[in-house]
mmCIF file of C-alpha atoms and ligand atoms in Angstrom:
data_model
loop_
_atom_site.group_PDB
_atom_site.id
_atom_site.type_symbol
_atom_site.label_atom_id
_atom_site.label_comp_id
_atom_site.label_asym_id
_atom_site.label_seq_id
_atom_site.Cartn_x
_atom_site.Cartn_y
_atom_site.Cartn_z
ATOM 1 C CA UNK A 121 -36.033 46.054 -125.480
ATOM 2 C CA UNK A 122 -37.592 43.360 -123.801
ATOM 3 C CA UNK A 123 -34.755 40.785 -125.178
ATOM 4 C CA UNK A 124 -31.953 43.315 -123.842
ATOM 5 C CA UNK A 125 -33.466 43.373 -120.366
ATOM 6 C CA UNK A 126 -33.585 39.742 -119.997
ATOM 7 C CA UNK A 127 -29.829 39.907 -121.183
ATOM 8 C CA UNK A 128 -28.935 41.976 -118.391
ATOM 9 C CA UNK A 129 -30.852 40.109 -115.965
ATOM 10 C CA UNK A 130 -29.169 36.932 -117.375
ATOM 11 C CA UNK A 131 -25.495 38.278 -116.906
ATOM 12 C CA UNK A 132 -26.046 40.095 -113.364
ATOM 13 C CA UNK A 133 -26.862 36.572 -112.804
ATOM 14 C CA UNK A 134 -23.798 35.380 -113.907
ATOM 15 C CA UNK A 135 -21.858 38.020 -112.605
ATOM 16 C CA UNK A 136 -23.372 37.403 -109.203
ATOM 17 C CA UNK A 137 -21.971 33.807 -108.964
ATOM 18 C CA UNK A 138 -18.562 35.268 -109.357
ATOM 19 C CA UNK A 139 -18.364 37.152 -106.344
ATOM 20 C CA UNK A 140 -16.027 36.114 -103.649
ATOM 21 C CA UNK A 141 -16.253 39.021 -100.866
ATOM 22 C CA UNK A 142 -18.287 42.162 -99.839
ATOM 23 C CA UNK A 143 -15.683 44.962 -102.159
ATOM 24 C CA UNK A 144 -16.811 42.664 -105.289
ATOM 25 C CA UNK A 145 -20.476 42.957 -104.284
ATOM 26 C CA UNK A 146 -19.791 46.888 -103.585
ATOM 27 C CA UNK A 147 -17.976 47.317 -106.700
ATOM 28 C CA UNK A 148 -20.700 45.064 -108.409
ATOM 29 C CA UNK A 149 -23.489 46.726 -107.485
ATOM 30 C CA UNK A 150 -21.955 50.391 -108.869
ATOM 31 C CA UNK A 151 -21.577 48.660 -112.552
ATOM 32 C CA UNK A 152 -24.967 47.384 -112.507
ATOM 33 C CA UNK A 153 -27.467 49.829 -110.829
ATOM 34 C CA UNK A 154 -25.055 52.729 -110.859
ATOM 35 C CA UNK A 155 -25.659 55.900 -112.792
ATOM 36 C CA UNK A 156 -23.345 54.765 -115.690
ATOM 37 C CA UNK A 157 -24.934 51.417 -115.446
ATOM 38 C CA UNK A 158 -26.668 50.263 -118.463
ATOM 39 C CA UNK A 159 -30.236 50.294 -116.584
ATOM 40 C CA UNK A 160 -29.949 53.826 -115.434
ATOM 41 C CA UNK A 161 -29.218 54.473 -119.139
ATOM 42 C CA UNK A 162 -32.529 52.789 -120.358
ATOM 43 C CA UNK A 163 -34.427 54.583 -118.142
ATOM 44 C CA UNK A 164 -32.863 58.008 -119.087
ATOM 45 C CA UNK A 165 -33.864 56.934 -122.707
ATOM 46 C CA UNK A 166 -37.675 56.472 -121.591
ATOM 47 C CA UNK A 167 -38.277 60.031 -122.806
ATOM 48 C CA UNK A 168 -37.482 58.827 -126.497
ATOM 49 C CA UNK A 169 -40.518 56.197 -126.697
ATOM 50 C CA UNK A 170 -43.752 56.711 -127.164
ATOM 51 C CA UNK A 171 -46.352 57.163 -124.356
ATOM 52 C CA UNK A 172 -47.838 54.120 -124.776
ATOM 53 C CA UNK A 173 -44.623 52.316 -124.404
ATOM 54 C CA UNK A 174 -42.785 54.352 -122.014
ATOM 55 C CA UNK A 175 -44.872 52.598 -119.286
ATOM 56 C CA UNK A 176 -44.242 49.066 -120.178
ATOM 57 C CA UNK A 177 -40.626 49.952 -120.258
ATOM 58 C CA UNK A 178 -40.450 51.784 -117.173
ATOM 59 C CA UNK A 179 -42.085 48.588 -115.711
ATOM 60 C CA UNK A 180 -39.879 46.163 -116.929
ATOM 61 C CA UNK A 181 -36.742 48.352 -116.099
ATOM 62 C CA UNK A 182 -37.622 48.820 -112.798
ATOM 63 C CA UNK A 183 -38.392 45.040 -112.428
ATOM 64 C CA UNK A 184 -35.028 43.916 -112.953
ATOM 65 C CA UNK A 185 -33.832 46.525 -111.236
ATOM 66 C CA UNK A 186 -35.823 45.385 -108.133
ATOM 67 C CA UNK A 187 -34.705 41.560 -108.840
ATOM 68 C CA UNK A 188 -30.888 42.425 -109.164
ATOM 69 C CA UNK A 189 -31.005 44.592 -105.690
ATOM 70 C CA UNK A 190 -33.257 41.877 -103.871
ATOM 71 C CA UNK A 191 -30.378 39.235 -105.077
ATOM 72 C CA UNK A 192 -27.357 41.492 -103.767
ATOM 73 C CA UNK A 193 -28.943 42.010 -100.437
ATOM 74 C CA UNK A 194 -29.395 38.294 -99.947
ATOM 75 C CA UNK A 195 -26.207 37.918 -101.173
ATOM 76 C CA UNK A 196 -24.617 39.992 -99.031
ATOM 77 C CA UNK A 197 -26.374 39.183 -95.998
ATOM 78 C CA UNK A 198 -25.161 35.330 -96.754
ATOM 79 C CA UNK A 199 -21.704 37.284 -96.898
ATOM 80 C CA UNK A 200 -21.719 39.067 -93.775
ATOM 81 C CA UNK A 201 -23.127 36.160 -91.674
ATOM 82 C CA UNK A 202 -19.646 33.885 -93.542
ATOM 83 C CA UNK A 203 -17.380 36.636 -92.227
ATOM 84 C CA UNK A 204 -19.220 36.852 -88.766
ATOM 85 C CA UNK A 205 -18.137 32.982 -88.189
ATOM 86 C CA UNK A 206 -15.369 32.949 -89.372
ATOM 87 C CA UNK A 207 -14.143 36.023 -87.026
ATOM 88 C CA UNK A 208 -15.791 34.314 -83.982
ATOM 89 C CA UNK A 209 -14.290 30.688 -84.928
ATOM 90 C CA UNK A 210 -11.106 32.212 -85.204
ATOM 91 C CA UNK A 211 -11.489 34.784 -81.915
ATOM 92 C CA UNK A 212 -12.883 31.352 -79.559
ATOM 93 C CA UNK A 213 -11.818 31.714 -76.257
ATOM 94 C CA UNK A 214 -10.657 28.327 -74.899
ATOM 95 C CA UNK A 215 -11.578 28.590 -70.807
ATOM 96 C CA UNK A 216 -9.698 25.487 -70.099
ATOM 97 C CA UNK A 217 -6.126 27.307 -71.015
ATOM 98 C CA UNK A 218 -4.164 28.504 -67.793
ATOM 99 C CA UNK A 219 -4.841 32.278 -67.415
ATOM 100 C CA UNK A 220 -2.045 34.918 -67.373
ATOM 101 C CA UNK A 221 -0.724 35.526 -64.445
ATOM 102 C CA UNK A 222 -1.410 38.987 -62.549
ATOM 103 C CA UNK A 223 0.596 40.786 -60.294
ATOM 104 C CA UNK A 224 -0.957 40.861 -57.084
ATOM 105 C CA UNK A 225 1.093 44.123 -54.992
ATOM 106 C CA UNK A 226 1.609 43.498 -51.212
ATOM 107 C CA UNK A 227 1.185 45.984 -48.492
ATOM 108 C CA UNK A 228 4.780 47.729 -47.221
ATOM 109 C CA UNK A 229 6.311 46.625 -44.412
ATOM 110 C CA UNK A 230 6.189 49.985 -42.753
ATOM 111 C CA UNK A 231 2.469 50.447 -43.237
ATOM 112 C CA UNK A 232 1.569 46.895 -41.829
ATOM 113 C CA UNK A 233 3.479 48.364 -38.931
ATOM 114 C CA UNK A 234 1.469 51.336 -38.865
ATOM 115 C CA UNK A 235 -1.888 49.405 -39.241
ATOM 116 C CA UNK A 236 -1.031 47.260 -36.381
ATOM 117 C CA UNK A 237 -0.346 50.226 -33.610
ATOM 118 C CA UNK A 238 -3.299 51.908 -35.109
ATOM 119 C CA UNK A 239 -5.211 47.968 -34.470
ATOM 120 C CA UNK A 240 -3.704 47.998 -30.975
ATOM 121 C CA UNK A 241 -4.268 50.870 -29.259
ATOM 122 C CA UNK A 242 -7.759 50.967 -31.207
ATOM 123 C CA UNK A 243 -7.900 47.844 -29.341
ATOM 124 C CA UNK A 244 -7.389 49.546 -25.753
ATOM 125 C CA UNK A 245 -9.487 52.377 -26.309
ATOM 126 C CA UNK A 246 -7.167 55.370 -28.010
ATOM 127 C CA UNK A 247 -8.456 57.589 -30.948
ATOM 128 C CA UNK A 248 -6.023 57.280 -34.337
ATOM 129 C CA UNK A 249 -5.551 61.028 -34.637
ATOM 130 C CA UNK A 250 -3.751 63.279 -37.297
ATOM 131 C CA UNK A 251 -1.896 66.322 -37.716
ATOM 132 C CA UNK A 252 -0.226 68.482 -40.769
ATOM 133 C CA UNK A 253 3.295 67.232 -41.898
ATOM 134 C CA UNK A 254 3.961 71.241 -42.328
ATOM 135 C CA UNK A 255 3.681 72.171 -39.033
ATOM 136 C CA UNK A 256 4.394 75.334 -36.984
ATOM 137 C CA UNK A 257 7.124 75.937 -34.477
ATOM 138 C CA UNK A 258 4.214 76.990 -32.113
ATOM 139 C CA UNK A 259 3.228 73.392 -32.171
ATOM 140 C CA UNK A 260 6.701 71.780 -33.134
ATOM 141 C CA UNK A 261 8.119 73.450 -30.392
ATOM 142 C CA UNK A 262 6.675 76.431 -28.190
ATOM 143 C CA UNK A 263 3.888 74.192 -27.093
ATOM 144 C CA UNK A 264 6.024 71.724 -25.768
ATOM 145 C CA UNK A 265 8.024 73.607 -23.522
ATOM 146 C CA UNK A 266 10.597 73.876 -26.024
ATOM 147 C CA UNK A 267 11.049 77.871 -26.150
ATOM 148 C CA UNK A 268 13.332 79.966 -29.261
ATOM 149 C CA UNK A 269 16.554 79.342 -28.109
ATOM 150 C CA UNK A 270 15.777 76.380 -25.940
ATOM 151 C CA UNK A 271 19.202 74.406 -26.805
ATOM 152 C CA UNK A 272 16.653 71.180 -26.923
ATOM 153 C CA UNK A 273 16.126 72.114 -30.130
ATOM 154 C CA UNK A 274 19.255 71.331 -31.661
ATOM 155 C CA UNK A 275 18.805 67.631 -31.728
ATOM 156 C CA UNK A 276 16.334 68.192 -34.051
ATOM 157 C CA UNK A 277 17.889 69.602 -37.322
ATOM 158 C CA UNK A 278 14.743 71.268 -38.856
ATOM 159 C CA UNK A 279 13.793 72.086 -42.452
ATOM 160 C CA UNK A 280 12.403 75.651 -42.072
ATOM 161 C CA UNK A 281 10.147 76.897 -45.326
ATOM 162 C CA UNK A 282 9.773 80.452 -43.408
ATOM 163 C CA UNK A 283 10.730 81.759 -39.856
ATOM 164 C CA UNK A 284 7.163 79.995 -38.815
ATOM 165 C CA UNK A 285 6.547 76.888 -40.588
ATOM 166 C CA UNK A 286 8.753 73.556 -41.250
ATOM 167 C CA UNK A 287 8.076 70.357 -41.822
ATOM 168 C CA UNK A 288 7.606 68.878 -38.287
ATOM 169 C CA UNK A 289 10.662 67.017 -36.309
ATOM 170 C CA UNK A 290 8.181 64.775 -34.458
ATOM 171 C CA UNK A 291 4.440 63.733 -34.286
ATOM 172 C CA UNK A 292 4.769 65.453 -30.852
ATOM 173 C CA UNK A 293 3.558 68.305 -32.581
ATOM 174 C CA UNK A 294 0.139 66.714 -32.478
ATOM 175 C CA UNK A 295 0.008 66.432 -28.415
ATOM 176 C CA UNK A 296 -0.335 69.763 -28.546
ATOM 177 C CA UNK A 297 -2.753 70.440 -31.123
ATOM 178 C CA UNK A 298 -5.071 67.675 -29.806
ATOM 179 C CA UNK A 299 -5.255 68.866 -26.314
ATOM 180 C CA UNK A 300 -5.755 72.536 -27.722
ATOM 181 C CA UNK A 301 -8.638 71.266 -30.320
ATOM 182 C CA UNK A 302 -10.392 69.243 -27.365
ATOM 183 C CA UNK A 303 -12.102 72.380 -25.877
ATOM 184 C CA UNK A 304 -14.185 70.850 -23.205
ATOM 185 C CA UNK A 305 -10.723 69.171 -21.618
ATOM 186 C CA UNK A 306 -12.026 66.328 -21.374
ATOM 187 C CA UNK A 307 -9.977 63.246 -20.970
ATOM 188 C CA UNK A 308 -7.686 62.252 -23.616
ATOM 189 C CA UNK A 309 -6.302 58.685 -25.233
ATOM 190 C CA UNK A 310 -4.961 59.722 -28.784
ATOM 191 C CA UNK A 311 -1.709 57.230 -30.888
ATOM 192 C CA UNK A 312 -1.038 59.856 -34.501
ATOM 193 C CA UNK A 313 1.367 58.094 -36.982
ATOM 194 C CA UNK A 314 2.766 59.717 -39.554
ATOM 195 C CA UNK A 315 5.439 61.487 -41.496
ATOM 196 C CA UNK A 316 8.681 63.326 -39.967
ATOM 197 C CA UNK A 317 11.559 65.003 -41.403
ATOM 198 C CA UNK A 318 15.031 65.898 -40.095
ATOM 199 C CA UNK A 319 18.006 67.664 -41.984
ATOM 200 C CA UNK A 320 20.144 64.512 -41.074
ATOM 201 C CA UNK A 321 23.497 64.443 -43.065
ATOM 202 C CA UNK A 322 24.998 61.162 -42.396
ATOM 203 C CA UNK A 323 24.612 58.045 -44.094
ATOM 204 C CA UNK A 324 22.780 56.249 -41.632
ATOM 205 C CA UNK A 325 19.506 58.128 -41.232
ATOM 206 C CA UNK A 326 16.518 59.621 -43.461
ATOM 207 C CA UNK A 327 15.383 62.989 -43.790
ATOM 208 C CA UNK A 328 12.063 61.708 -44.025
ATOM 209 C CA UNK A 329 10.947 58.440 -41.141
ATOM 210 C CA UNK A 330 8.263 57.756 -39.263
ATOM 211 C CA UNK A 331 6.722 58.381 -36.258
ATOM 212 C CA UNK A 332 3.980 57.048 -34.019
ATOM 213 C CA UNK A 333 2.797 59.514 -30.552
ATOM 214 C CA UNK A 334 0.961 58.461 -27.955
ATOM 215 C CA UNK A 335 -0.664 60.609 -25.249
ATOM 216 C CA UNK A 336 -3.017 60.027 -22.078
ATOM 217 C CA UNK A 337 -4.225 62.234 -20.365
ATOM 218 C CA UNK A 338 -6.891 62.248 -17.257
ATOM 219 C CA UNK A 339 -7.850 63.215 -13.557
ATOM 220 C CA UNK A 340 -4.498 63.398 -11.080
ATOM 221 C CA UNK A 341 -6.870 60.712 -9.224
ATOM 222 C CA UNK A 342 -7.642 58.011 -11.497
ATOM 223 C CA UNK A 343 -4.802 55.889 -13.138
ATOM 224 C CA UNK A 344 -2.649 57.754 -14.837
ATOM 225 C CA UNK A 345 0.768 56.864 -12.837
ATOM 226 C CA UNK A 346 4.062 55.630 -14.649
ATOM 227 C CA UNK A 347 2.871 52.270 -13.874
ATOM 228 C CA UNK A 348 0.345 52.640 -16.034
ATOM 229 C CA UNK A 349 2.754 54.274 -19.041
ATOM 230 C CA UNK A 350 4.942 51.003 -18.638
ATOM 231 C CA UNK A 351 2.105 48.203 -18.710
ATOM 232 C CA UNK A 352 0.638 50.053 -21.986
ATOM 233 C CA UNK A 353 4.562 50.263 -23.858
ATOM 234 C CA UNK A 354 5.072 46.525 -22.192
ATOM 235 C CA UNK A 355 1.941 45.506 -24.431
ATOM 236 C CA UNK A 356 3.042 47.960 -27.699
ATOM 237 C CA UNK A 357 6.757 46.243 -27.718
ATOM 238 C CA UNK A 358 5.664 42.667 -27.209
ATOM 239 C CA UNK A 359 3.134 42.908 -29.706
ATOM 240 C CA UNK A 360 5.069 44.691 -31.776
ATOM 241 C CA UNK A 361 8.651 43.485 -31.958
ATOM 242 C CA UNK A 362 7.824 40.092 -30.099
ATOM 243 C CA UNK A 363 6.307 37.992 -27.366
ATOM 244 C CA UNK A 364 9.667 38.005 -25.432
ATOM 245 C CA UNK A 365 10.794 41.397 -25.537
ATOM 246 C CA UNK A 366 11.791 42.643 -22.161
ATOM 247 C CA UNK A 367 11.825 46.578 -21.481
ATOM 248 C CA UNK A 368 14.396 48.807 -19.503
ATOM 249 C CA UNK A 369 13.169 52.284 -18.564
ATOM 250 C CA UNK A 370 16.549 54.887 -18.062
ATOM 251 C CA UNK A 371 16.066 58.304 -17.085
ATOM 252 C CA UNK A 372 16.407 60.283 -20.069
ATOM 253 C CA UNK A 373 15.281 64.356 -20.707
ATOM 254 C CA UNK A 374 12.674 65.801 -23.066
ATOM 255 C CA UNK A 375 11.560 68.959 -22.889
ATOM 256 C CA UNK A 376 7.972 68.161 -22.753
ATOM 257 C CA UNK A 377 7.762 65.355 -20.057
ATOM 258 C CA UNK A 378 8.876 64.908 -16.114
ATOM 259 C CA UNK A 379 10.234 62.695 -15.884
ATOM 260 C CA UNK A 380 11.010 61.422 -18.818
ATOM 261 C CA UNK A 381 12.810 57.788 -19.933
ATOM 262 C CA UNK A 382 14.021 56.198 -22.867
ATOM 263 C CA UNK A 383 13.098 52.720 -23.111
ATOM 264 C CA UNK A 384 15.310 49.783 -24.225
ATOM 265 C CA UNK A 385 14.152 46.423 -25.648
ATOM 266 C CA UNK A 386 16.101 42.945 -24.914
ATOM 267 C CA UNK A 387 17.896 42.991 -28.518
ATOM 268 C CA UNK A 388 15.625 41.061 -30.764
ATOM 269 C CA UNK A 389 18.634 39.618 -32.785
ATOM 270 C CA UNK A 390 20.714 37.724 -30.018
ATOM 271 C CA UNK A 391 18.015 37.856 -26.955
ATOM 272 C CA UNK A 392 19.669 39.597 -24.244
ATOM 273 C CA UNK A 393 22.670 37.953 -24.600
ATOM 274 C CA UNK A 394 24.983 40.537 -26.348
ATOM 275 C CA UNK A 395 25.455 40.859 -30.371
ATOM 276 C CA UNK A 396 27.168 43.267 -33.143
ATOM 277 C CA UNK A 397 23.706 44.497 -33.589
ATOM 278 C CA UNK A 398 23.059 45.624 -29.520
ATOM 279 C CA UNK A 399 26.864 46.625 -29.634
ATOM 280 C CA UNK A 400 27.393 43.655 -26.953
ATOM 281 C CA UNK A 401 24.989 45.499 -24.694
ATOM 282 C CA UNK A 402 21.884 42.881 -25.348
ATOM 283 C CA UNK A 403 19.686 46.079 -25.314
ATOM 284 C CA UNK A 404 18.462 48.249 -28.097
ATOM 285 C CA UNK A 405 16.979 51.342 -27.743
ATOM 286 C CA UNK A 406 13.236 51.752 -29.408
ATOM 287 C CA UNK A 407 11.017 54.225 -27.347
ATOM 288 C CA UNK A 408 10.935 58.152 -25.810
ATOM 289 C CA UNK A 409 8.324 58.428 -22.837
ATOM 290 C CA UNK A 410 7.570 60.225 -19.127
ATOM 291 C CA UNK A 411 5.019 61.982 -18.052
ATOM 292 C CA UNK A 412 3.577 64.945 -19.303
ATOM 293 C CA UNK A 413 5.171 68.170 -18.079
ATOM 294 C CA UNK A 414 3.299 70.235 -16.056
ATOM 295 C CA UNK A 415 4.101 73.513 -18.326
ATOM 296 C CA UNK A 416 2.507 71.386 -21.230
ATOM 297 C CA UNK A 417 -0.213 70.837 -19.845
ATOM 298 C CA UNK A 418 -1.413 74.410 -18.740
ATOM 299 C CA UNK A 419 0.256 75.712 -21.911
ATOM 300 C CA UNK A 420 -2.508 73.744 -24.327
ATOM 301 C CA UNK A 421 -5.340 73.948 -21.329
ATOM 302 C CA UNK A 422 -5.371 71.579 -18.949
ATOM 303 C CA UNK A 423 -4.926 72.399 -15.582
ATOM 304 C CA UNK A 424 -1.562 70.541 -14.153
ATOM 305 C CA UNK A 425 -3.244 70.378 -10.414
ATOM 306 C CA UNK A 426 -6.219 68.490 -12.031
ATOM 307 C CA UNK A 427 -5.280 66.579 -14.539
ATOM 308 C CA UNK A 428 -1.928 64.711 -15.227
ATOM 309 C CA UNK A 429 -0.699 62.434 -18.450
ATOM 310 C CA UNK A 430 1.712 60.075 -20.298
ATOM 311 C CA UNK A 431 3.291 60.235 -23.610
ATOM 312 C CA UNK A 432 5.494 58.164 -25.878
ATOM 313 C CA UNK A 433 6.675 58.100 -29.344
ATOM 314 C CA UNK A 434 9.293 55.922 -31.608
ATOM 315 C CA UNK A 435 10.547 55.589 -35.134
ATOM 316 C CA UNK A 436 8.254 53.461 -36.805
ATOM 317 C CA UNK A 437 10.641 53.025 -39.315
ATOM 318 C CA UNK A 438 13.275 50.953 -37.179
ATOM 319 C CA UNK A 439 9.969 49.230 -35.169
ATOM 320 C CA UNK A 440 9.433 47.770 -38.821
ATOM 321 C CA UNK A 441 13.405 46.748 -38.787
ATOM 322 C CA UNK A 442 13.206 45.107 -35.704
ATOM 323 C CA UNK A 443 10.413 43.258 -36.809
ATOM 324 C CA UNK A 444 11.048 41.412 -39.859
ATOM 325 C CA UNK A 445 14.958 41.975 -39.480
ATOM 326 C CA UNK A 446 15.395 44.507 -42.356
ATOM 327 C CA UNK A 447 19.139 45.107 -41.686
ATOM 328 C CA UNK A 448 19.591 48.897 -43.966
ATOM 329 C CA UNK A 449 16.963 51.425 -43.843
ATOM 330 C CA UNK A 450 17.768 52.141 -47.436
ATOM 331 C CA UNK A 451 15.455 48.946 -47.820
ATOM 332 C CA UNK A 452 12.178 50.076 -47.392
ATOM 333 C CA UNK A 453 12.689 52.992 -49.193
ATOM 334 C CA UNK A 454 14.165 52.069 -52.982
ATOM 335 C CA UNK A 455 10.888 50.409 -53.350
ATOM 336 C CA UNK A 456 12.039 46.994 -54.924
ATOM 337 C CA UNK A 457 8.970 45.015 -55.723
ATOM 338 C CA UNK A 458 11.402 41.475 -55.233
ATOM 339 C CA UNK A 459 12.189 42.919 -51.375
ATOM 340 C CA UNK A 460 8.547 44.058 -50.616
ATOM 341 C CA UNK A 461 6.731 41.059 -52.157
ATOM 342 C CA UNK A 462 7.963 39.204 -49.111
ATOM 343 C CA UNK A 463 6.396 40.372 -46.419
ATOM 344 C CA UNK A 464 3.251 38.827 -46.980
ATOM 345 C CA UNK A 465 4.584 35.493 -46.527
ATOM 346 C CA UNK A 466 6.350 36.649 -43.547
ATOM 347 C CA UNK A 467 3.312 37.983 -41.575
ATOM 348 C CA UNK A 468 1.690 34.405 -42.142
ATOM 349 C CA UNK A 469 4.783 32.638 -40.745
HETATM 350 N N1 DAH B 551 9.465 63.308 -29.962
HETATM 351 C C1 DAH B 551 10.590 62.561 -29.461
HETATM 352 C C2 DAH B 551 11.608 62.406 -30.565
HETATM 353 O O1 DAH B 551 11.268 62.608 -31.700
HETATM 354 C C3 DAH B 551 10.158 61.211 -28.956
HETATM 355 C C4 DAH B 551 9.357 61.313 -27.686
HETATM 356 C C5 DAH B 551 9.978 61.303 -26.480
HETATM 357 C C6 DAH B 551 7.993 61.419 -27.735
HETATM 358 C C7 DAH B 551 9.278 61.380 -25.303
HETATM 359 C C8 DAH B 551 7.261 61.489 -26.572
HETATM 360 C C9 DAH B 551 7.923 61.474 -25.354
HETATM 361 O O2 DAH B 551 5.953 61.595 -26.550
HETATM 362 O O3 DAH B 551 7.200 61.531 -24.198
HETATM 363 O O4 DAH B 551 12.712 62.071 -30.303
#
């Protein structure tokens, strides 16, 4: 018995030198302590000694039994720790390599635009309001003086969802919700940018742009004058479209000013002088403006003997063109990462 044990001891030995990876070990350790395993079969034969030997037995059995598993666990602790360097000395990082490169996105031209009016008239004192894109035609229209039926309306092509709401023609809309919201009528300095749409069937235009509103509004006594409307678009188009811009005011009509004007740049392309682009007239048209007409006024509150106002608003869309000389509108709205990587480097210039 004794002789046999020592045999198996001997050739787990043996067998343990042999073994190249963790399965082997696995597989290893099944033949030799498994139940099949010759050990597990000497102890089931305990029964058949006598009790004065079974003991022994039993002893010796579960000595080499305790030997062989004490080996395998070094064994495969040795194993584990190969395989754990060998993964790490084949995963090293090596910092000094170049890194891949990442793809840094840039702002769009039409929101730097927006950030900068917001920045501006931030700058002078305004509030950056808002208003819903799906407006009503109380506010898109009725509000501004610009009754059913009012024949104003039809240069403004208007995506109706029911007989009361469509998406709104103009941020205009948002005059007349903030002098409604501002229930103690207090004075007002307000610029809202945002999204406008127009059923526009020609080539040319969008039915979604951009639009950016302005409004003032205080005492008949203090400065609220046309001057004061033309010094405050003066700063927005030189800071917006450039340094030498020069503005023309012409009489112009809109519902919901009196008077009212449309405002012309010096063309930003040939200077004044007369181009393709200005149709040889060295002006381009950018702005709407006047004053605020007296039925607006009482209509959303304010009392038109007291209190008196400005507004403006443009296409921030073709502010943008002017800007960085985006020749088609189709531009900055395909999205092409090559045309709207640029304009970083272009605001640094
Ligand atoms: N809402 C006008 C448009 O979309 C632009 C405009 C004109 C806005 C005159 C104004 C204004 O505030 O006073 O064409």
């Amino acid at each position: 018995m004794k002789e046999k044990l020592e045999e198996i001891a001997s050739k787990a030995k043996e067998e343990m030198e042999k073994i190249q990876n963790l399965q082997e070990l696995q597989d290893l350790k099944i033949k030799l302590l498994g139940k099949k395993s010759e050990l597990s079969n000497m102890l089931k034969g305990l029964g058949e000694l006598s009790a004065e030997e079974r003991p022994k037995v039993g002893n010796m059995v579960n000595q080499v039994r305790k030997e062989i598993e004490e080996s395998m666990a070094k064994a495969e602790e040795k194993m584990k720790a190969a395989s754990l360097n060998q993964k790490l000395e084949k995963e090293k990082i090596d910092i000094t390599m170049p890194s891949t490169k990442i793809k840094r996105g840039s702002k769009h031209p039409i929101n730097r635009v927006i950030e900068d009016i917001q920045d501006l008239f931030v700058s002078m004192g305004y509030d950056v309001v808002d208003g819903p894109e799906l407006e009503t035609d109380e506010f898109c229209f009725e509000r501004l003086n610009l009754p059913a039926g009012h024949p104003a309306r039809d240069m403004q092509d208007s995506f109706y969802i029911t007989n009361e709401y469509l998406l709104r023609t103009q941020t205009s809309a948002v005059q007349a919700r903030t002098m409604l919201a501002n229930t103690e009528k207090s004075p007002i300095r307000m610029v809202c940018t945002g999204k406008t749409y127009r059923r526009e069937d020609d080539a040319t235009h969008s039915h979604q742009f951009n639009q950016v509103e302005g409004l003032v509004i205080d005492k008949k006594e203090l400065n609220v004058s046309l001057a004061d409307l033309k010094g405050t678009l003066e700063v927005f188009v030189k800071k917006m479209i450039g340094a030498n811009s020069e503005l023309r005011f012409r009489p112009s009509y809109f519902p919901f000013t009196e008077p009212s004007y449309e405002v012309d740049v010096t063309c930003f392309k040939c200077g004044g002088k007369g181009c393709p682009l200005c149709k040889k007239t060295g002006w381009i048209e950018v702005l709407g403006a006047g004053m605020v007409h007296p039925n607006v006024l009482e209509m959303n509150g304010y009392d038109p003997n007291e209190y008196a106002g400005f507004a403006f608003g443009t296409g921030i869309d073709r502010l943008a063109m002017f800007r960085y000389g985006i020749t088609d509108m189709r531009y900055l709205y395909t999205n092409d990462v090559k045309f709207l990587s640029q304009f970083d480097r272009k605001d640094e210039e």
